[in-house]
Coordinates of C-alpha atoms in Angstrom, one line a residue:
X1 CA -21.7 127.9 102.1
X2 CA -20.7 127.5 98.4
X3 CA -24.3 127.8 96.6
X4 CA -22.3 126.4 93.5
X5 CA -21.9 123.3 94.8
X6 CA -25.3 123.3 96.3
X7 CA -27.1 124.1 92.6
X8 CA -24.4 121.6 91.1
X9 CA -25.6 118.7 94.1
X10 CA -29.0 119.5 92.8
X11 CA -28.3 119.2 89.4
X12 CA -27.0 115.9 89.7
X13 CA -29.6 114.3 91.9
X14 CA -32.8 116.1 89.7
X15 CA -30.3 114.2 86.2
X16 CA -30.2 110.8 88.7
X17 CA -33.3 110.8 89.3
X18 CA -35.2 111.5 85.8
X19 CA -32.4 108.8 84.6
X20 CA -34.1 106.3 87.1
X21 CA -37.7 107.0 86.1
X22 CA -37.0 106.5 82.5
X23 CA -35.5 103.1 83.6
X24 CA -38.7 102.3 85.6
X25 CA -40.6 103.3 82.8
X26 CA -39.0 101.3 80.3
X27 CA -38.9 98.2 82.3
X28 CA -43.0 97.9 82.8

């Protein structure tokens, strides 16, 4: 297994997912 790729996957899901709450946040 390549743990680069893993840390980079989780990375980009923990940036995704911060980037969606701010959306929510905004939104209400």
């Amino acid at each position: 297994m390549n743990s680069h790729l893993i840390i980079f996957k989780c990375k980009v899901i923990s940036y995704v997912c911060a980037h969606e709450r701010q959306r929510v946040t905004q939104s209400i």
